[in-house]
XYZ file of C-alpha atoms in Angstrom:
511
model
C -14.046 -25.816 28.121
C -14.928 -23.916 24.892
C -13.607 -20.822 25.885
C -10.370 -22.596 26.791
C -10.062 -24.139 23.275
C -10.977 -21.113 21.674
C -7.953 -19.320 23.620
C -5.713 -22.026 23.109
C -6.395 -21.871 19.262
C -5.921 -18.402 19.236
C -2.418 -18.579 21.144
C -1.346 -21.317 18.836
C -2.229 -19.166 15.616
C -0.063 -16.386 17.075
C 2.696 -18.334 17.991
C 2.997 -19.735 14.424
C 3.554 -15.982 13.300
C 7.405 -15.966 13.530
C 7.808 -19.478 11.944
C 5.773 -18.291 9.219
C 7.878 -14.798 9.045
C 10.827 -17.039 9.100
C 9.945 -19.282 6.306
C 8.920 -16.203 4.262
C 12.449 -14.791 4.626
C 14.163 -17.962 3.463
C 11.991 -17.854 0.434
C 12.864 -14.343 -0.282
C 16.220 -15.038 -0.224
C 16.101 -17.114 -3.349
C 13.666 -14.715 -5.248
C 14.551 -11.642 -6.982
C 12.157 -9.237 -6.142
C 11.325 -6.159 -8.512
C 9.592 -3.321 -6.953
C 7.533 -0.210 -8.405
C 6.034 2.957 -7.250
C 2.163 3.718 -7.386
C 1.653 5.088 -10.883
C 1.500 3.950 -14.453
C 5.106 4.002 -15.828
C 6.682 2.469 -12.616
C 3.996 -0.392 -12.795
C 5.033 -1.078 -16.461
C 8.810 -0.598 -16.059
C 8.309 -2.965 -13.268
C 6.729 -5.629 -15.567
C 9.337 -5.226 -17.960
C 12.163 -5.974 -15.704
C 10.224 -8.785 -14.178
C 9.647 -10.453 -17.460
C 13.010 -10.009 -18.674
C 14.826 -11.676 -15.573
C 12.032 -14.481 -15.545
C 13.740 -16.804 -17.649
C 16.796 -16.729 -15.517
C 15.435 -16.686 -11.878
C 12.624 -16.800 -9.703
C 11.066 -13.081 -10.088
C 8.367 -11.477 -8.167
C 7.031 -8.057 -8.743
C 5.677 -5.984 -5.586
C 3.880 -3.395 -7.407
C 2.489 -0.035 -6.184
C 4.330 0.126 -3.024
C 3.886 3.711 -2.624
C 5.878 6.893 -2.744
C 9.730 7.342 -3.122
C 10.061 6.739 0.782
C 8.340 3.615 1.310
C 10.238 1.903 -1.824
C 13.483 3.265 -0.941
C 12.839 1.832 2.576
C 11.773 -1.400 1.147
C 15.081 -1.739 -0.914
C 17.096 -0.749 1.937
C 15.556 -3.238 4.275
C 16.109 -6.009 1.397
C 12.518 -6.437 0.841
C 12.951 -5.690 -2.746
C 16.266 -5.888 -4.657
C 15.814 -3.282 -7.678
C 12.985 -0.893 -8.984
C 12.808 2.165 -11.834
C 13.938 5.069 -10.449
C 14.903 8.626 -12.007
C 18.027 10.387 -11.461
C 16.422 13.919 -10.597
C 14.753 11.915 -7.477
C 17.687 10.176 -6.820
C 19.596 13.569 -6.798
C 17.510 15.591 -5.102
C 14.996 13.581 -2.920
C 17.247 10.670 -1.549
C 20.551 12.104 -1.848
C 19.344 15.819 -0.931
C 21.878 17.461 -3.390
C 20.907 21.141 -4.297
C 22.824 20.796 -7.530
C 22.623 17.734 -10.234
C 25.476 15.317 -9.532
C 27.140 12.684 -11.932
C 26.343 9.217 -12.101
C 29.894 8.068 -10.727
C 29.142 10.721 -7.594
C 25.691 9.313 -6.960
C 26.975 5.808 -6.920
C 30.002 6.545 -4.407
C 27.253 8.282 -2.239
C 24.994 5.400 -2.113
C 27.699 2.792 -1.915
C 27.862 3.048 1.945
C 24.124 2.132 1.895
C 24.553 -0.553 -0.064
C 22.838 0.528 -3.154
C 23.774 1.546 -6.903
C 22.574 2.925 -9.904
C 22.689 1.262 -13.302
C 21.103 0.407 -16.555
C 19.761 4.176 -17.944
C 16.891 2.848 -19.752
C 17.135 5.635 -22.551
C 14.361 8.111 -21.535
C 13.980 11.435 -19.636
C 10.731 11.677 -17.639
C 10.927 14.966 -16.426
C 8.317 16.821 -13.944
C 6.651 19.722 -15.173
C 3.100 21.602 -15.001
C 0.468 21.716 -17.245
C -3.105 23.538 -17.940
C -5.837 23.422 -19.988
C -4.687 24.754 -23.893
C -7.504 27.252 -23.866
C -6.200 29.034 -20.533
C -3.517 31.380 -22.160
C -0.578 30.565 -20.268
C 2.379 29.163 -21.527
C 5.513 29.859 -19.163
C 5.688 28.890 -15.346
C 6.949 32.351 -14.914
C 3.337 33.776 -16.051
C 1.775 31.910 -13.240
C 2.848 34.390 -10.312
C 0.526 36.954 -11.656
C -2.530 34.608 -11.596
C -3.080 34.189 -7.931
C -6.741 32.657 -8.728
C -5.265 29.835 -10.382
C -6.304 26.599 -8.498
C -3.520 23.947 -8.359
C -4.025 20.430 -7.986
C -0.618 18.684 -7.147
C 0.270 15.058 -6.170
C 1.146 14.593 -2.308
C 4.572 13.465 -3.085
C 5.142 16.454 -5.361
C 3.767 19.022 -2.648
C 6.350 17.272 -0.205
C 9.493 16.579 -2.386
C 12.607 18.943 -1.984
C 12.951 18.929 -5.909
C 8.843 19.577 -6.105
C 6.587 22.470 -4.835
C 8.460 24.159 -2.080
C 11.430 24.632 -4.712
C 9.250 25.574 -7.436
C 7.260 27.935 -5.722
C 10.496 29.631 -4.480
C 12.168 29.923 -8.146
C 8.910 31.370 -9.644
C 7.756 33.257 -6.660
C 4.278 31.349 -6.741
C 2.069 32.254 -3.546
C -1.129 29.978 -4.409
C -1.704 27.223 -1.941
C -1.858 23.716 -3.972
C -4.490 21.161 -2.818
C -3.118 17.206 -2.537
C -4.784 15.338 -5.527
C -3.929 11.749 -6.657
C -1.631 11.711 -9.969
C -4.536 9.275 -11.261
C -7.211 11.381 -11.134
C -5.586 14.563 -11.836
C -6.235 14.965 -15.210
C -9.996 14.195 -15.010
C -10.323 17.063 -12.437
C -8.243 19.272 -14.695
C -10.804 18.558 -17.579
C -13.793 19.109 -15.154
C -12.357 22.328 -14.368
C -12.253 21.542 -10.936
C -8.277 22.729 -10.856
C -6.679 24.789 -13.240
C -2.845 23.574 -13.002
C -1.710 19.936 -12.200
C 1.889 18.199 -12.029
C 2.651 15.836 -14.780
C 5.198 13.580 -15.835
C 6.526 14.473 -19.217
C 5.769 10.790 -20.806
C 1.979 10.991 -19.381
C -0.187 9.707 -22.378
C -2.949 11.753 -21.357
C -1.437 14.940 -22.232
C -2.063 14.542 -25.598
C -5.479 12.883 -25.031
C -6.797 15.658 -23.096
C -4.749 18.441 -25.248
C -3.044 20.099 -22.523
C -0.542 22.767 -22.640
C 2.680 21.759 -20.665
C 4.373 25.103 -19.305
C 7.897 26.273 -20.593
C 10.184 25.952 -17.438
C 11.652 29.189 -18.536
C 13.954 29.454 -15.455
C 15.603 25.894 -15.780
C 13.985 24.657 -12.494
C 13.730 21.007 -12.905
C 16.484 18.839 -13.436
C 16.853 15.980 -15.819
C 14.797 12.944 -14.585
C 16.780 9.663 -16.860
C 15.121 6.348 -15.907
C 17.561 4.293 -14.358
C 17.457 1.355 -12.038
C 18.334 1.872 -8.197
C 19.221 -1.457 -6.944
C 20.998 -3.580 -3.967
C 24.445 -4.139 -4.869
C 24.260 -7.494 -3.828
C 21.475 -8.451 -6.153
C 23.854 -8.406 -9.016
C 25.769 -11.190 -7.437
C 23.079 -13.214 -6.131
C 21.059 -13.348 -9.500
C 24.020 -12.741 -12.008
C 22.210 -14.142 -15.349
C 18.801 -12.129 -14.206
C 21.122 -9.330 -13.834
C 22.745 -9.591 -17.182
C 19.560 -9.842 -18.789
C 18.379 -6.796 -17.313
C 21.656 -4.989 -18.426
C 21.050 -5.422 -21.991
C 17.666 -3.188 -21.554
C 20.304 -0.027 -21.306
C 19.488 2.414 -23.536
C 16.302 0.570 -25.372
C 13.353 2.594 -24.263
C 12.821 5.617 -25.820
C 10.372 8.543 -24.462
C 8.077 7.726 -27.533
C 7.843 4.111 -26.540
C 7.063 5.065 -22.785
C 4.378 7.505 -24.062
C 3.245 4.438 -25.989
C 3.047 1.893 -23.111
C 1.566 4.433 -20.845
C -1.179 5.259 -23.316
C -1.603 1.584 -23.733
C -2.426 1.232 -19.953
C -4.171 4.422 -19.292
C -6.219 4.721 -22.597
C -6.637 1.393 -24.118
C -7.260 -0.353 -20.837
C -4.216 -3.219 -21.289
C -2.766 -5.130 -18.262
C 0.647 -4.209 -17.340
C 1.699 -7.710 -17.837
C 0.472 -7.260 -21.577
C 2.056 -4.231 -22.314
C 5.414 -5.215 -21.104
C 5.088 -8.406 -22.808
C 4.355 -6.850 -26.521
C 7.058 -4.390 -26.085
C 9.595 -6.766 -25.123
C 8.466 -8.956 -28.377
C 9.223 -6.097 -30.249
C 12.516 -4.524 -28.633
C 14.239 -7.062 -26.432
C 16.932 -9.557 -27.422
C 15.297 -13.024 -27.877
C 14.574 -15.085 -24.835
C 13.868 -11.960 -22.639
C 10.245 -12.572 -22.831
C 9.020 -14.801 -19.842
C 5.900 -16.467 -21.171
C 2.766 -15.964 -23.413
C 0.369 -13.343 -22.770
C -3.421 -13.461 -23.515
C -4.668 -11.010 -26.326
C -4.473 -7.495 -26.084
C -7.947 -5.432 -25.558
C -9.783 -3.756 -22.625
C -11.041 -6.064 -20.080
C -14.368 -5.679 -18.510
C -15.118 -5.848 -14.822
C -15.826 -9.521 -14.843
C -12.376 -10.166 -16.417
C -10.692 -8.164 -13.876
C -12.730 -9.475 -11.186
C -12.088 -13.143 -12.011
C -8.409 -12.947 -13.342
C -5.928 -15.410 -12.435
C -4.879 -13.194 -9.169
C -8.287 -13.446 -7.126
C -7.272 -16.885 -5.715
C -3.575 -15.223 -4.323
C -5.388 -12.135 -3.396
C -8.032 -13.722 -1.396
C -5.617 -15.851 0.516
C -3.252 -12.583 1.341
C -6.148 -10.896 2.348
C -8.012 -13.663 4.575
C -4.281 -14.463 6.013
C -3.857 -10.457 7.035
C -7.383 -10.590 8.863
C -7.324 -13.665 10.329
C -3.691 -13.244 11.850
C -4.471 -9.613 13.123
C -7.818 -10.409 14.650
C -6.191 -13.570 16.508
C -3.617 -11.240 17.780
C -5.792 -8.616 18.633
C -7.645 -11.017 20.919
C -4.926 -12.607 22.497
C -3.360 -8.545 23.611
C -6.945 -7.347 23.920
C -8.946 -9.846 25.958
C -6.155 -9.472 28.480
C -6.402 -5.517 28.370
C -10.115 -6.012 28.612
C -10.018 -8.066 31.761
C -7.487 -5.594 33.104
C -10.068 -2.594 32.793
C -12.862 -4.399 34.476
C -11.050 -5.764 37.295
C -8.919 -2.434 38.020
C -11.381 0.742 37.917
C -8.160 2.888 38.360
C -6.833 1.626 34.919
C -9.882 1.532 33.053
C -10.072 4.780 31.391
C -6.308 4.549 31.054
C -6.641 1.219 28.922
C -9.993 2.205 26.871
C -8.591 5.619 26.251
C -5.196 4.613 25.188
C -6.771 1.886 22.861
C -9.248 4.548 21.665
C -6.339 7.117 20.424
C -4.716 4.249 18.684
C -7.679 3.866 16.687
C -7.944 7.592 15.670
C -4.139 7.311 14.070
C -4.669 7.818 10.125
C -4.062 4.366 8.770
C -1.471 5.376 6.015
C 0.311 7.364 8.599
C 0.673 4.353 10.742
C 1.788 2.091 8.143
C 4.607 4.922 7.189
C 5.764 4.928 10.706
C 5.936 0.814 10.957
C 8.429 0.486 7.957
C 11.303 2.323 9.846
C 10.713 0.989 13.124
C 10.748 -2.425 12.069
C 13.037 -2.288 8.969
C 10.674 -3.766 6.662
C 7.656 -3.336 4.517
C 5.012 -6.161 3.460
C 2.939 -8.596 5.950
C 4.910 -7.510 9.404
C 4.211 -3.630 9.519
C 0.683 -4.372 7.802
C -0.168 -6.650 10.807
C 0.888 -4.505 13.420
C -1.543 -1.546 11.899
C -4.291 -3.976 11.559
C -3.992 -5.320 15.412
C -3.893 -1.506 16.317
C -7.251 -0.986 14.494
C -8.659 -4.062 15.982
C -7.978 -3.575 19.663
C -10.799 -1.101 20.673
C -13.548 -3.323 20.021
C -12.194 -6.333 21.919
C -10.920 -4.442 24.542
C -14.175 -2.141 24.945
C -16.433 -5.558 24.661
C -14.049 -7.712 26.808
C -14.479 -5.135 29.679
C -18.459 -4.448 28.995
C -19.017 -8.241 29.028
C -17.323 -8.641 32.539
C -19.163 -5.573 34.130
C -22.620 -7.096 33.114
C -21.945 -10.504 34.675
C -24.682 -10.626 37.719
C -23.495 -9.656 40.906
C -25.455 -12.638 42.339
C -23.417 -15.132 40.209
C -20.055 -13.660 41.346
C -21.327 -14.178 44.793
C -22.569 -17.790 44.434
C -19.086 -18.615 42.766
C -17.401 -16.782 45.855
C -19.932 -18.517 48.400
C -18.579 -21.961 46.250
C -14.986 -21.394 47.388
C -13.757 -20.065 44.040
C -10.705 -18.168 44.079
C -10.653 -14.904 41.795
C -8.953 -16.404 38.987
C -11.291 -19.728 38.959
C -14.237 -17.363 39.252
C -12.776 -15.228 36.187
C -12.044 -18.536 34.266
C -15.107 -20.794 35.211
C -17.943 -18.079 35.713
C -17.298 -14.627 34.537
C -15.695 -15.054 31.239
C -17.995 -17.926 29.925
C -20.864 -15.738 30.599
C -19.387 -12.557 29.141
C -18.029 -14.816 25.854
C -21.412 -13.593 23.889
C -20.517 -9.868 24.314
C -16.622 -10.549 23.711
C -17.418 -12.224 20.674
C -19.585 -9.401 19.189
C -16.078 -7.236 19.796
C -14.367 -9.798 18.039
C -17.178 -9.629 15.218
C -16.488 -5.788 14.886
C -12.899 -6.485 14.769
C -12.907 -8.647 11.914
C -15.571 -7.093 9.847
C -13.454 -3.530 10.337
C -10.112 -5.457 9.340
C -11.443 -6.847 6.073
C -11.885 -3.109 5.063
C -8.644 -1.855 6.707
C -6.536 -4.848 5.219
C -6.856 -2.955 1.877
C -4.422 -0.660 3.000
C -1.963 -3.431 3.264
C -1.086 -3.464 -0.672
C 0.486 0.204 -0.313
C 3.300 -1.412 1.413
C 3.518 -4.672 -0.829
C 1.562 -7.059 1.588
C -0.811 -7.960 -1.126
C -4.747 -8.666 -0.540
C -7.871 -6.820 -2.559
C -6.237 -3.561 -2.079
C -3.399 -4.363 -4.866
C -6.449 -4.039 -7.274
C -7.622 -0.863 -5.409
C -4.052 0.780 -5.700
C -3.799 -0.105 -9.763
C -7.404 1.408 -10.065
C -6.506 4.653 -8.271
C -3.410 4.903 -10.469
C -5.189 4.184 -13.646
C -8.359 6.266 -12.836
C -9.831 2.950 -13.565
C -13.107 2.298 -12.064
C -13.682 -1.407 -13.098
C -10.147 -2.242 -11.409
C -11.241 -0.604 -8.090
C -14.593 -2.328 -7.947
C -12.755 -5.539 -8.833
C -10.981 -4.661 -5.425
C -13.772 -3.162 -3.358
C -16.338 -5.858 -4.450
C -14.516 -9.199 -3.102
C -13.623 -7.243 0.029
C -17.178 -6.492 0.581
C -18.082 -9.804 -0.046
C -15.717 -11.330 2.579
C -17.080 -8.537 5.070
C -20.711 -9.763 4.392
C -19.251 -13.547 4.809
C -17.697 -12.962 8.067
C -20.397 -10.948 9.540
C -22.774 -14.070 8.821
C -20.204 -16.572 10.321
C -19.828 -14.512 13.576
C -23.907 -14.127 13.493
C -24.086 -18.247 13.490
C -21.277 -18.193 16.120
C -22.883 -15.700 18.400
C -26.296 -17.530 18.217
C -24.557 -20.831 18.949
C -22.909 -19.058 22.277
C -26.235 -17.244 22.847
C -28.102 -20.798 22.998
C -25.212 -22.490 24.835
C -25.265 -19.465 27.430
C -29.214 -19.940 27.834
C -28.705 -23.639 28.797
C -25.968 -22.631 31.266
C -27.739 -20.424 33.203
C -31.710 -22.101 32.941
C -32.913 -23.293 36.507
C -32.891 -27.140 36.794
């Protein structure tokens, strides 16, 4: 009976998922969703847009969604309505132009996609390469003769059409760059672990570390004027909010942006605080959404117990519960199949094993075009895939360990195969199955942190911000709750295993 109630509960939980997704979609249609990429400036600009629109509509900021491909997919799928982008990126990376195009041409090509470009914000944040000031290099063309230099470039820059491939071809560069997260590149350069990094011209750390920005003497990099890339229907759905956002046109200077980046990366201020302070000084009256706490660097405890802790905890637990529940509904039958059909055993176990070897971020990136969305759905698919192996393996192992005498006794009593499975074999294998579920649940607590890279929330949201800012306190503010949740999950399952073991011993104790 306990097994039956357990399986029924899992099935009911999985059956509720479509309703939850539908409810989420309904709520999403009434909310203006602002997106941002996973670097400081994009976080800040996303907050500026959010606070500007907040007095006029319900607004949600889906921050740190990843690179251009992920944010664009979210925009096209309707998961977000607008995000800050750069003309050069739209030109070369999205529309694949070899030569710079006018805004009119860009909008004409984006219109069939239901997208548009508007609201030039007022500054140009171009790509550039930088080195330590004492290294004696001033121009990009001088790099070709310095083959010993170590290049540490962001992963997106290495793969972009307007990034490393074209730059290397233009300047005849033969060095092999290593991929390096933008948030830690400056520290790697300062510690002489690399010699050349890619930077954005509005990065605050250029001045802080005394770096030399190399002259683009062959004019490779186009202009990267900051604009808004948006869904055309967003302007119609949220006219008052869009009108308020439109008043930001031309208001953010390069010096303003450098100062805001410095407030985040050097002074450790929150993105929301930075956006609020800038709007208070520069935006039209009424654009600021709400009062913010006093400025200043927050410590670990303040970041750990901020106002987002409850929301992130709910999101993280929901992801883990749903993923493990769905994995049980799929994995237990697969384990039964593997135990009952020896010819399929290696196929089933091998397939689930191979799925678990797929890198998590790669799997998330593959799920976005397949499902046509970002957020909870692709994150759940990825988490279910990673949770399958321990559940399938332990179910198969548990069933194979049922004593043959018990199977013969059940058969002698006249029980049919399905009856033997339900009433004898599965109950006796349940402690082993539960151990597999425990392993899957604990693994899922850690793996769920990647969900933040595609807007599904959870503790990973803090970790992505910490990576973008190279902020160890913020990283710990995401890692500590995840670790504690894993410990609690482990403890709860051990208590459940102990109870199940006691029931199992009573079940097999001779009269």
